[in-house]
mmCIF file with all atom_site columns, C-alpha atoms and ligand atoms in Angstrom:
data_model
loop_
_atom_site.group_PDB
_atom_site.id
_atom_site.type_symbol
_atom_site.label_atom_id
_atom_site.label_alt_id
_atom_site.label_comp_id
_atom_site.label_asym_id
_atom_site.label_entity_id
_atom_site.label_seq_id
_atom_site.pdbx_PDB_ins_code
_atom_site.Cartn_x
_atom_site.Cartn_y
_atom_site.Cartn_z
_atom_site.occupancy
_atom_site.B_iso_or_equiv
_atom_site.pdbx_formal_charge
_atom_site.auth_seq_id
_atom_site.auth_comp_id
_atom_site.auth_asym_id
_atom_site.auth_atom_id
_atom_site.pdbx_PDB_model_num
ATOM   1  C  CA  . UNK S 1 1  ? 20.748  12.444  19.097  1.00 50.00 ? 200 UNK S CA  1
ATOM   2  C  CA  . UNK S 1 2  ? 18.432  14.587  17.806  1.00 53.00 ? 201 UNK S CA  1
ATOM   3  C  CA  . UNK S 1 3  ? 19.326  15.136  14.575  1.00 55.00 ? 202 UNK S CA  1
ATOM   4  C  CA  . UNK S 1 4  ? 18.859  11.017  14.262  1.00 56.00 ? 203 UNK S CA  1
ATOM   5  C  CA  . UNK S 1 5  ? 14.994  11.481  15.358  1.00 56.00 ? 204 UNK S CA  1
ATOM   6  C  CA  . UNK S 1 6  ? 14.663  13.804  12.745  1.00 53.00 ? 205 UNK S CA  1
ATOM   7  C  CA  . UNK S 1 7  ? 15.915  11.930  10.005  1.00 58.00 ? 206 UNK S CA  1
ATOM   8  C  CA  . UNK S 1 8  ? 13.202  9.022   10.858  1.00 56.00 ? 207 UNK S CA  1
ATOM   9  C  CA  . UNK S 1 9  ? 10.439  11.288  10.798  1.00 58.00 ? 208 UNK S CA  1
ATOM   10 C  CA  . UNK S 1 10 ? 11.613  12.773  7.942   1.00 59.00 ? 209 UNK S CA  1
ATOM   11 C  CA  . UNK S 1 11 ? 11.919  9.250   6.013   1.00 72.00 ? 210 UNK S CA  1
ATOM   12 C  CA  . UNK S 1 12 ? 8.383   8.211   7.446   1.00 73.00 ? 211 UNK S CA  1
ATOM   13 C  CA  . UNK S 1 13 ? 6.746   11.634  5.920   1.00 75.00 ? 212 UNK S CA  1
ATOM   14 C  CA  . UNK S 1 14 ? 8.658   10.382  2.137   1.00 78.00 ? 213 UNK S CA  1
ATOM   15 C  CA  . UNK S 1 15 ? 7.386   6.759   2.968   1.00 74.00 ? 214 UNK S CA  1
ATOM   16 C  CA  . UNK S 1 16 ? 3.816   7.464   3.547   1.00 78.00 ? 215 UNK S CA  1
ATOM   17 C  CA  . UNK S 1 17 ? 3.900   9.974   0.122   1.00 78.00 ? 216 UNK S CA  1
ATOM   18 C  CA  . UNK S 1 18 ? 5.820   6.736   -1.559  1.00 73.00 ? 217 UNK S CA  1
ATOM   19 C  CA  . UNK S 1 19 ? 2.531   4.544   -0.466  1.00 73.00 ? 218 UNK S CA  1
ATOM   20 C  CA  . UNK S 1 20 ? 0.099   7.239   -1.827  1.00 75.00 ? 219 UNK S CA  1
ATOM   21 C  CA  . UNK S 1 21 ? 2.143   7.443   -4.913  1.00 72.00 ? 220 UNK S CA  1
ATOM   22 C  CA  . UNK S 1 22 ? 1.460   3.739   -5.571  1.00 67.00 ? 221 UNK S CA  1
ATOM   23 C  CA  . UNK S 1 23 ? -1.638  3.447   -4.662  1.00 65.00 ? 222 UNK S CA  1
ATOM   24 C  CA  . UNK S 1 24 ? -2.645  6.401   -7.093  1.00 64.00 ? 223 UNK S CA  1
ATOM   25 C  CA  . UNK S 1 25 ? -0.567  4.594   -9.544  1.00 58.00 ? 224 UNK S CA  1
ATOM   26 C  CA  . UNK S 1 26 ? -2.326  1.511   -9.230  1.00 55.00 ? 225 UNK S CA  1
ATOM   27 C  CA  . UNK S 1 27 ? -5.838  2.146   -10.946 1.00 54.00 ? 226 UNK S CA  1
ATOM   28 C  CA  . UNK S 1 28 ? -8.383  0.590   -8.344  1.00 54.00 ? 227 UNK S CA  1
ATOM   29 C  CA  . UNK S 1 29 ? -10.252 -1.242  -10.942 1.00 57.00 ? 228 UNK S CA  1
ATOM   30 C  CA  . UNK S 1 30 ? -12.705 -2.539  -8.337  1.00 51.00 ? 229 UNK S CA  1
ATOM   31 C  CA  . UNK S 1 31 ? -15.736 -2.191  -9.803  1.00 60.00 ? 230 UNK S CA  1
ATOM   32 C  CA  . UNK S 1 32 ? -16.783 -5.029  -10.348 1.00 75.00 ? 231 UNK S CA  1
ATOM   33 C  CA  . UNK S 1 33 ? -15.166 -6.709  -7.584  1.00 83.00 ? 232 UNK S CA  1
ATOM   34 C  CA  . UNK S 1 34 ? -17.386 -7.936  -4.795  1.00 88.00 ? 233 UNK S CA  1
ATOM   35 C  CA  . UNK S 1 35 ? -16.726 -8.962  -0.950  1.00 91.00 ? 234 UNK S CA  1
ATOM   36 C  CA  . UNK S 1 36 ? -17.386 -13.247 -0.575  1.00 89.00 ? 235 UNK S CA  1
ATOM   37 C  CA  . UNK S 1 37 ? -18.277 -12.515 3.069   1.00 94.00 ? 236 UNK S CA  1
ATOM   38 C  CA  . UNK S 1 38 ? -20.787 -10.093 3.292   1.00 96.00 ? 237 UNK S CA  1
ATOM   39 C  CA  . UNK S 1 39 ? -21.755 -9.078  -0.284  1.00 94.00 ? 238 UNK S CA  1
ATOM   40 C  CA  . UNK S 1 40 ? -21.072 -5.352  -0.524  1.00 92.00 ? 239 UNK S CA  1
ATOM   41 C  CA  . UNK S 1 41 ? -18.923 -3.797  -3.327  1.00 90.00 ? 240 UNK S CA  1
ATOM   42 C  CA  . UNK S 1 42 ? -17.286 -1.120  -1.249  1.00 88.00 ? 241 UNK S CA  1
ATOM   43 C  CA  . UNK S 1 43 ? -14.129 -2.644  -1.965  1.00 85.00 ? 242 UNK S CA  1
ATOM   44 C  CA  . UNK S 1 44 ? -10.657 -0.417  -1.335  1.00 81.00 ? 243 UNK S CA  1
ATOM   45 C  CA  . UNK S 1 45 ? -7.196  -1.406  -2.290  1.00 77.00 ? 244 UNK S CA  1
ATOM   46 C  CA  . UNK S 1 46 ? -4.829  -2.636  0.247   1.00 70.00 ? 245 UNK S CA  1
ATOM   47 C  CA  . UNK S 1 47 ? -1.126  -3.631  1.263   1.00 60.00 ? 246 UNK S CA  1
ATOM   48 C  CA  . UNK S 1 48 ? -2.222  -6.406  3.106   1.00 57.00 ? 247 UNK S CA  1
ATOM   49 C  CA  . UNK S 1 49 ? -0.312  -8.824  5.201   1.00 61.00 ? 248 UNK S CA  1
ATOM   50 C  CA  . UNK S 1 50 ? 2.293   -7.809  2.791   1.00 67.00 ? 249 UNK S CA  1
ATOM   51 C  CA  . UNK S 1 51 ? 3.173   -4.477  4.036   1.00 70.00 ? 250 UNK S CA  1
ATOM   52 C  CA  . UNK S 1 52 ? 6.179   -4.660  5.915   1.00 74.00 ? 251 UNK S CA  1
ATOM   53 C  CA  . UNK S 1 53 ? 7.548   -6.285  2.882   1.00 74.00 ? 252 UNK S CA  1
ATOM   54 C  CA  . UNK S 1 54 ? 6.038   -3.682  0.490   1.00 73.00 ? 253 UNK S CA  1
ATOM   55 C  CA  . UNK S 1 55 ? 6.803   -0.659  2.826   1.00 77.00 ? 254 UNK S CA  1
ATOM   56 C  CA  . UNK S 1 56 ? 10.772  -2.422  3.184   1.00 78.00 ? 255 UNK S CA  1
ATOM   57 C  CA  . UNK S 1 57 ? 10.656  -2.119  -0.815  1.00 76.00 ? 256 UNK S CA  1
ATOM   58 C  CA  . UNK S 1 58 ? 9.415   1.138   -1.289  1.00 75.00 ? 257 UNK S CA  1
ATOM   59 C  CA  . UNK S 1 59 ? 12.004  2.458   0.970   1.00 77.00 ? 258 UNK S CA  1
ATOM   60 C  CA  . UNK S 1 60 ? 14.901  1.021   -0.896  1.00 77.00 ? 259 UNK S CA  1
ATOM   61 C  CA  . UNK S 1 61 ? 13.232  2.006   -3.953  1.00 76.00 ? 260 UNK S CA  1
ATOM   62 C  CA  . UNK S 1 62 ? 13.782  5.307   -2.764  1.00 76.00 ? 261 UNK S CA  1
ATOM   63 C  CA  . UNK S 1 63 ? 16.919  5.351   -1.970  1.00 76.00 ? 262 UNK S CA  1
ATOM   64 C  CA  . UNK S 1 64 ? 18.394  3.780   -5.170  1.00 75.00 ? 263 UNK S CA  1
ATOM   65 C  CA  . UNK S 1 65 ? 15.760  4.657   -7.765  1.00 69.00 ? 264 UNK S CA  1
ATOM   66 C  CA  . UNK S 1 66 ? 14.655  1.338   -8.415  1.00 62.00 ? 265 UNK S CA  1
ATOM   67 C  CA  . UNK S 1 67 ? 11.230  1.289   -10.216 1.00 65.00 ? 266 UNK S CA  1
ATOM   68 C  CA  . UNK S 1 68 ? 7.966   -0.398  -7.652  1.00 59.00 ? 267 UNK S CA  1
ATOM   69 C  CA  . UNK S 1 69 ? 6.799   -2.704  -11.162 1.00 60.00 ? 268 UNK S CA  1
ATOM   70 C  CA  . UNK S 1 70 ? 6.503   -5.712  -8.836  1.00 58.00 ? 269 UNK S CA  1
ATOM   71 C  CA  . UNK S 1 71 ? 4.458   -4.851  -6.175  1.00 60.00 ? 270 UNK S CA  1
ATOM   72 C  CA  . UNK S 1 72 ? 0.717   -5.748  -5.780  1.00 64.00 ? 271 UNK S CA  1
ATOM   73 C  CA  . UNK S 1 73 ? -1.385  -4.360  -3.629  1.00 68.00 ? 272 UNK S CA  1
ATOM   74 C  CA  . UNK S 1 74 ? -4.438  -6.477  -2.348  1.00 76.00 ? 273 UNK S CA  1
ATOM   75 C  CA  . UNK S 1 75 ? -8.101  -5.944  -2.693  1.00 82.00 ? 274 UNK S CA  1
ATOM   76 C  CA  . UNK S 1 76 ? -10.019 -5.843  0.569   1.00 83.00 ? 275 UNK S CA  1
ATOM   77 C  CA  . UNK S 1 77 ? -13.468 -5.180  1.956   1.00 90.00 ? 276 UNK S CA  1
ATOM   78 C  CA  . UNK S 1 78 ? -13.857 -1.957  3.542   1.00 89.00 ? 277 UNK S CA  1
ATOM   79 C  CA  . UNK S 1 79 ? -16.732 -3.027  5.168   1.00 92.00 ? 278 UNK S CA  1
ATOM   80 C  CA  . UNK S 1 80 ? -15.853 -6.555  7.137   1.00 94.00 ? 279 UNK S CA  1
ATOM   81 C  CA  . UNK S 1 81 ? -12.186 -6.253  6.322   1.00 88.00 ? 280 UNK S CA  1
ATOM   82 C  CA  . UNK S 1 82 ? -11.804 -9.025  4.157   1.00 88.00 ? 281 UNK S CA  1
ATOM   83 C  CA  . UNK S 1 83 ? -9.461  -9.658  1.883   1.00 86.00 ? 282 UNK S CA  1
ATOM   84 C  CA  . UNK S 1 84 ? -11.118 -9.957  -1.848  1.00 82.00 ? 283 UNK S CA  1
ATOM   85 C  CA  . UNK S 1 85 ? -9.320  -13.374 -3.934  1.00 75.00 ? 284 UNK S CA  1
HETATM 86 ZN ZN1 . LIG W 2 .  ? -17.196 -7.649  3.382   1.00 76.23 ? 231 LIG W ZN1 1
#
């Protein structure tokens, strides 16, 4: 059973690159964006309440080659945590 816990930390290390990957890939064009709840413009780029589903097809894309055009990360305030519209 070892060689099975391997394997899954193996496949979380490739996920986690997969999520930098797209979120380098994604241009943050965020400055001009500004957060509706407290005002500041320290605004990052997020998966959201989407992530499961994001993360789910990421890892498929990996495993079949199929290109992440579809996905969208969110906007969200880095400071309160809100999620920018
Ligand atoms: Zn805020």
């Amino acid at each position: 059973m070892l060689g099975s816990g391997i394997q899954v930390f193996v496949n979380k290390n490739n996920l986690d690159k997969a999520v930098e990957l797209l979120q380098d890939k994604i241009e943050p064009n965020n400055s001009e964006l500004i957060c509706q709840n407290c005002g500041s413009k320290n605004i990052g780029l997020g998966l959201g309440k989407r992530k499961a589903f994001i993360l789910f097809n990421i890892f498929v894309a990996l495993l079949s080659a199929i290109p992440l055009g579809n996905l969208k990360p969110k906007y969200y305030c880095k400071d309160c945590k809100t999620e920018i519209k």
